Coordinates of C-alpha atoms and ligand atoms in Angstrom, one line a residue:
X290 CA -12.9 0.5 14.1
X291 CA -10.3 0.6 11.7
X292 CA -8.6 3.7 11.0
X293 CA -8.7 4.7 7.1
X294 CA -5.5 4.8 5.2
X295 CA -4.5 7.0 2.1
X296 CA -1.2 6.4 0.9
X297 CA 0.8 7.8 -2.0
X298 CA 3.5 5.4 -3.9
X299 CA 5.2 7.9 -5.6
X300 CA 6.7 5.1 -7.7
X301 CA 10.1 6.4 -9.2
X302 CA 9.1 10.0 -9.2
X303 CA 10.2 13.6 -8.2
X304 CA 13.8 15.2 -7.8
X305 CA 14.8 15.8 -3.6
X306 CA 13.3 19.4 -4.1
X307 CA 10.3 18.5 -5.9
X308 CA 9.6 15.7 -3.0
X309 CA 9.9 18.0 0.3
X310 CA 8.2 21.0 -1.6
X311 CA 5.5 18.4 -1.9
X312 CA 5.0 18.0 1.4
X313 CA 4.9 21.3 2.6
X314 CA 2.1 22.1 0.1
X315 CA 0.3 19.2 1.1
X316 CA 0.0 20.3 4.6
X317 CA -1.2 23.6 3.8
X318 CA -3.8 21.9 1.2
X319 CA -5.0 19.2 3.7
X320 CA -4.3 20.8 6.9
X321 CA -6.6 18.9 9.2
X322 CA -6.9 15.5 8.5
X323 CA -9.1 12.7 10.4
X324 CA -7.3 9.6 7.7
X325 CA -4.4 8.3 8.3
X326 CA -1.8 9.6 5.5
X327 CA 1.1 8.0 4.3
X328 CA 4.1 8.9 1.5
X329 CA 6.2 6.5 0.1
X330 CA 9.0 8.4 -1.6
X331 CA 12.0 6.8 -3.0
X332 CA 14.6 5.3 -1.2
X333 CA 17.3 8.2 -1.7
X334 CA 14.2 11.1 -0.5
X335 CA 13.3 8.9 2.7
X336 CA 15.1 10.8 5.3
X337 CA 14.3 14.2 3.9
X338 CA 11.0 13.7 3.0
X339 CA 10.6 11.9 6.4
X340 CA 11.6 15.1 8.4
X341 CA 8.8 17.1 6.3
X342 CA 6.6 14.3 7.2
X343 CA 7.1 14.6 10.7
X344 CA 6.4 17.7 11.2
X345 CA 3.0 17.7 9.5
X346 CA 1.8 14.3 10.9
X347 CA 1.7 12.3 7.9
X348 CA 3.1 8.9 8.3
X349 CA 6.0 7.8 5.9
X350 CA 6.5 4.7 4.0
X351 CA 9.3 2.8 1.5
X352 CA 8.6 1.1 -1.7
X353 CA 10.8 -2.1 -1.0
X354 CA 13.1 -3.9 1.3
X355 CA 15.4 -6.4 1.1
X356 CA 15.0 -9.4 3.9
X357 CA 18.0 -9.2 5.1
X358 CA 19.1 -7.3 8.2
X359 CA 23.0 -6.7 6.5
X360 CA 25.2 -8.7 4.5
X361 CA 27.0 -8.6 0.8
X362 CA 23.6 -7.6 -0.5
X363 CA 25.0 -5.0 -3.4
X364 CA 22.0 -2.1 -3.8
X365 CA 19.8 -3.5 -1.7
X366 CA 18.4 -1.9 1.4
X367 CA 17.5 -3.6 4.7
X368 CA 15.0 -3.1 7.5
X369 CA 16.6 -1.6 9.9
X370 CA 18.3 0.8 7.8
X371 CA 14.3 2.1 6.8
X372 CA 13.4 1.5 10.7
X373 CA 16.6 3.8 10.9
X374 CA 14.8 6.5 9.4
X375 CA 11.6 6.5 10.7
X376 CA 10.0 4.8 8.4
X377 CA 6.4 3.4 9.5
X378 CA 5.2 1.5 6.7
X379 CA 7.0 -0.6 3.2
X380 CA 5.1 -1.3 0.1
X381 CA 5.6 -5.4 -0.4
X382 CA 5.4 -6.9 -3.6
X383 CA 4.1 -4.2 -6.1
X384 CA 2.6 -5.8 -9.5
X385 CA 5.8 -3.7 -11.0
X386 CA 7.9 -5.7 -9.1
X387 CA 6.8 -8.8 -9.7
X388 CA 6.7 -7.6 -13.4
X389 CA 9.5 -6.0 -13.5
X390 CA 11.5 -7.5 -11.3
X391 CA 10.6 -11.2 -11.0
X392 CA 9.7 -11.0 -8.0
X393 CA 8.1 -14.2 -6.6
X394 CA 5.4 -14.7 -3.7
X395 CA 8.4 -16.9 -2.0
X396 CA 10.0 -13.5 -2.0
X397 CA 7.4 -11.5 -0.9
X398 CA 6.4 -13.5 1.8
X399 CA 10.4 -13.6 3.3
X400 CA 9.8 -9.6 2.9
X401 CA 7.1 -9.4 5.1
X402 CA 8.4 -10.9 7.7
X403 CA 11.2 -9.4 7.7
X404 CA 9.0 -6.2 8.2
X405 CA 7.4 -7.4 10.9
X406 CA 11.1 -8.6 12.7
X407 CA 11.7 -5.0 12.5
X408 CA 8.4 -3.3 13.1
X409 CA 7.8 -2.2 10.0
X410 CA 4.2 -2.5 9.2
X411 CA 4.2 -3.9 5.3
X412 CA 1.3 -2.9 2.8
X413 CA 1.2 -6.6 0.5
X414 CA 0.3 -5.0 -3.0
X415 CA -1.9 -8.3 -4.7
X416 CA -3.7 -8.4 -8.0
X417 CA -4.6 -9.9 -11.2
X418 CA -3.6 -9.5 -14.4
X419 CA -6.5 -8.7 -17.2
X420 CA -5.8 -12.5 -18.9
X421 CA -6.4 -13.6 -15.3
X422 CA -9.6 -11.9 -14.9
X423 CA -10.9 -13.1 -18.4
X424 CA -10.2 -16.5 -17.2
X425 CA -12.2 -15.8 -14.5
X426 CA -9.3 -16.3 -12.3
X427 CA -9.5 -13.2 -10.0
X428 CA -10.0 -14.5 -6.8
X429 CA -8.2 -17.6 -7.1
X430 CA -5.0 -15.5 -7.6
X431 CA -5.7 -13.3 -4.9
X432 CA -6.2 -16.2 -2.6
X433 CA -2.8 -17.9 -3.6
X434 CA -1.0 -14.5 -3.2
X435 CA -2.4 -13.6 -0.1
X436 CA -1.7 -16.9 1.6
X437 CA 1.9 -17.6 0.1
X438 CA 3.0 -14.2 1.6
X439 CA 0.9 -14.5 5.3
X440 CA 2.5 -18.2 5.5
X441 CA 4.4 -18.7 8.6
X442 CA 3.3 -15.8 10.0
X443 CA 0.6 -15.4 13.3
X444 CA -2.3 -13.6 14.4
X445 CA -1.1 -10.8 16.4
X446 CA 1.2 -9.6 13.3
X447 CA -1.2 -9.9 10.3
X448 CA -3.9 -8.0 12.6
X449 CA -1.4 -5.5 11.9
X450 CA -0.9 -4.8 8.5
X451 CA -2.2 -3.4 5.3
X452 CA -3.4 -5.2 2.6
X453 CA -3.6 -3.3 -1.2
X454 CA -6.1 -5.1 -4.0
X455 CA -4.6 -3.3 -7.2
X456 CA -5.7 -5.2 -10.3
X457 CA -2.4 -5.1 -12.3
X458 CA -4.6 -4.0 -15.3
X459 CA -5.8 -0.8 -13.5
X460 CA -2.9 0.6 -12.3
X461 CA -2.0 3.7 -14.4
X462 CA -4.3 3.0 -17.1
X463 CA -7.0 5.5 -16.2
X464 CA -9.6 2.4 -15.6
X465 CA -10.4 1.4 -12.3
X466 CA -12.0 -1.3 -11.2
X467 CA -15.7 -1.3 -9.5
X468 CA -16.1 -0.2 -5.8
X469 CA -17.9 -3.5 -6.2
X470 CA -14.8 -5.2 -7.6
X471 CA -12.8 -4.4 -4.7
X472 CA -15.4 -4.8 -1.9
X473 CA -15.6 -8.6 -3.7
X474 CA -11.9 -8.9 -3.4
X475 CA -11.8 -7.2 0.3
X476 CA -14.1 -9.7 1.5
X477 CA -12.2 -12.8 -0.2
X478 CA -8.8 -11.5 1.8
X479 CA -10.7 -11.4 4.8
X480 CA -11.7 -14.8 4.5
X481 CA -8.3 -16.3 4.0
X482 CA -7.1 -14.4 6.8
X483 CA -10.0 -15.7 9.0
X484 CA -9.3 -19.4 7.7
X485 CA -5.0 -19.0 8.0
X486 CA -5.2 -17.0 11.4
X487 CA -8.1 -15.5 13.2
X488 CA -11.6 -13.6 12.6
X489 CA -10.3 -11.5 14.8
X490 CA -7.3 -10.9 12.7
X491 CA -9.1 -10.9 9.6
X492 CA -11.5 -8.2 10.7
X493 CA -8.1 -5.8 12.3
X494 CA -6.1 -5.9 8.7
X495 CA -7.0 -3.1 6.6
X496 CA -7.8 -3.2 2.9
X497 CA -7.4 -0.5 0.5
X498 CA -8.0 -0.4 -3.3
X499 CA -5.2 0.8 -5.7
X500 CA -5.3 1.6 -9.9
X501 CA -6.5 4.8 -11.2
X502 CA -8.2 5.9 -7.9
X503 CA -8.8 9.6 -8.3
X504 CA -10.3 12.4 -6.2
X505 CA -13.8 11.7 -8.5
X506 CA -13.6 8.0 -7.5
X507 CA -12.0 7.7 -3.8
X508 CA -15.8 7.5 -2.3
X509 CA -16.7 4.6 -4.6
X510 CA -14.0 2.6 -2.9
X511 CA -14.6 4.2 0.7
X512 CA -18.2 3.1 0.6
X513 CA -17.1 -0.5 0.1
X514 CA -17.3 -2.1 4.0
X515 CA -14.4 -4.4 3.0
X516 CA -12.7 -0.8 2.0
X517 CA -9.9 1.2 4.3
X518 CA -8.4 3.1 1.8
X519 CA -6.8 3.5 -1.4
X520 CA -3.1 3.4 -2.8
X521 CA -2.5 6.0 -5.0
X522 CA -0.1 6.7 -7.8
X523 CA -0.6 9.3 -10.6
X524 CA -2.8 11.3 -8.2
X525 CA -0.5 11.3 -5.7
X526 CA 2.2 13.3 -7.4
X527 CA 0.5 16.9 -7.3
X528 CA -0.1 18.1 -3.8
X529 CA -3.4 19.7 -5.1
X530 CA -4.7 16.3 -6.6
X531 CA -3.8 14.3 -3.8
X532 CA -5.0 16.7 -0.9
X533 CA -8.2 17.2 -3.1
X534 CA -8.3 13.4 -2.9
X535 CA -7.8 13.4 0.9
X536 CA -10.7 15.8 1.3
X537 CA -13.4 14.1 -0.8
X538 CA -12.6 10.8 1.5
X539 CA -12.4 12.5 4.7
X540 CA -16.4 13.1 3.7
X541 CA -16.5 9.8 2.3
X542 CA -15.8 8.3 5.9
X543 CA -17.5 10.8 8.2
X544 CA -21.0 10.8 6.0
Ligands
LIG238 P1 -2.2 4.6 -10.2 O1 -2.9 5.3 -9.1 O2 -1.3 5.5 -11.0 O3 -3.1 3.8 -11.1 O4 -1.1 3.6 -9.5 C1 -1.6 2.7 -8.6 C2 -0.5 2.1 -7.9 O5 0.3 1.3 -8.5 C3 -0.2 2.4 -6.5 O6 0.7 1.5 -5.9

């Protein structure tokens, strides 16, 4: 019922020639694909990488936005500029920028709706940190974070959008969580959605997994029910690791 989704955050990666070559490659690599694809270059590659995207029917998403539609906003971009150029889907509230960037769930949660105002389907990055986890704390955060950022919001828009579990201490550390881990955390978003909004809802959104997800471990995630997908970093920045990646959960999903 719901469509799998691989996307690649390319994070702040690639020069504008590395980024469209990319794409090309990738569609020779992973020329059929049954799995919804995404890229999420940086702001400056969207419109170029978004042509390349186009033509090869993989969907194209930002890394951020700003909640404003226009205004005295210096380096920030809004909505409908990214709407402007066919952009699909906007990462909201990566762990790096809440690290990084102080970002707060307040924050996050005006971001998402500003997402939805403009049709912009968001992908809500949530997570704990490893001193959260010893403390047993996992869920519990992922609770709070999830409902903070869905607050205000109603059913027929969270139906619609993507939610990525990505344990802050997995990401780009070569250890990923448990396919168990995440089906665990998959099925705690679910239930907050089905308590905030709808079971209906709750059982549209789609989940996917993100930290160290590799070609070798994309089917431990995919065979989680809670599962859509996976959010990929490192091995999305080689075309041949991230269509070998596509290809080992296109069989993931069909077996
Ligand atoms: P890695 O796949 O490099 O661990 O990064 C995950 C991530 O942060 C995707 O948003």
């Amino acid at each position: 019922m719901r469509t799998p989704l691989i996307a690649a955050n390319w994070k702040m990666h690639k020069t504008l020639e590395e980024a469209v070559s990319f794409v090309s490659r990738f569609a020779v690599l992973a020329p059929e694909r049954k799995i919804e694809t995404v890229i999420c270059p940086a702001f400056v590659h969207l419109a170029a990488v978004g042509e390349a995207c186009r033509k090869n029917g993989i969907k194209l998403g930002a890394q951020n936005l700003f909640w404003e539609a226009a205004g005295a906003f210096t380096g920030e971009v809004s909505p409908p500029m990214l709407k402007d150029l066919g952009v699909d889907y906007v990462i909201i509230g990566h762990s790096e920028r809440r690290e990084h960037f102080a970002e707060t769930d307040q924050q996050i949660s005006r971001k998402v709706k500003a997402a939805f105002q403009f049709d912009l389907v968001p992908i809500l990055c949530v997570g704990e940190t490893l001193e959260q986890r010893r403390a047993n704390r996992t869920m519990e955060v992922i609770a709070g974070q999830v409902s903070t950022a869905l607050h205000g919001l109603n059913a027929a828009s969270v139906r619609k959008m993507v939610i990525a579990y990505e344990p802050v201490w997995a990401i780009g550390s070569g250890l990923s969580a448990a396919g168990s881990d995440a089906g665990a955390a998959g099925k705690r978003i679910r239930a907050v959605i089905g308590e905030m909004f709808s079971l209906e809802a709750a059982d549209a959104v789609r989940i996917l997994y993100g930290g160290s997800v590799q070609a070798e471990n994309i089917a431990d995630f995919l065979r989680e029910t809670e599962i859509d997908g996976a959010l990929v970093g490192g091995a999305s920045l080689a075309a041949d690791s991230f269509a070998r990646l596509v290809s080992r959960a296109q069989e993931a999903v069909t077996v």
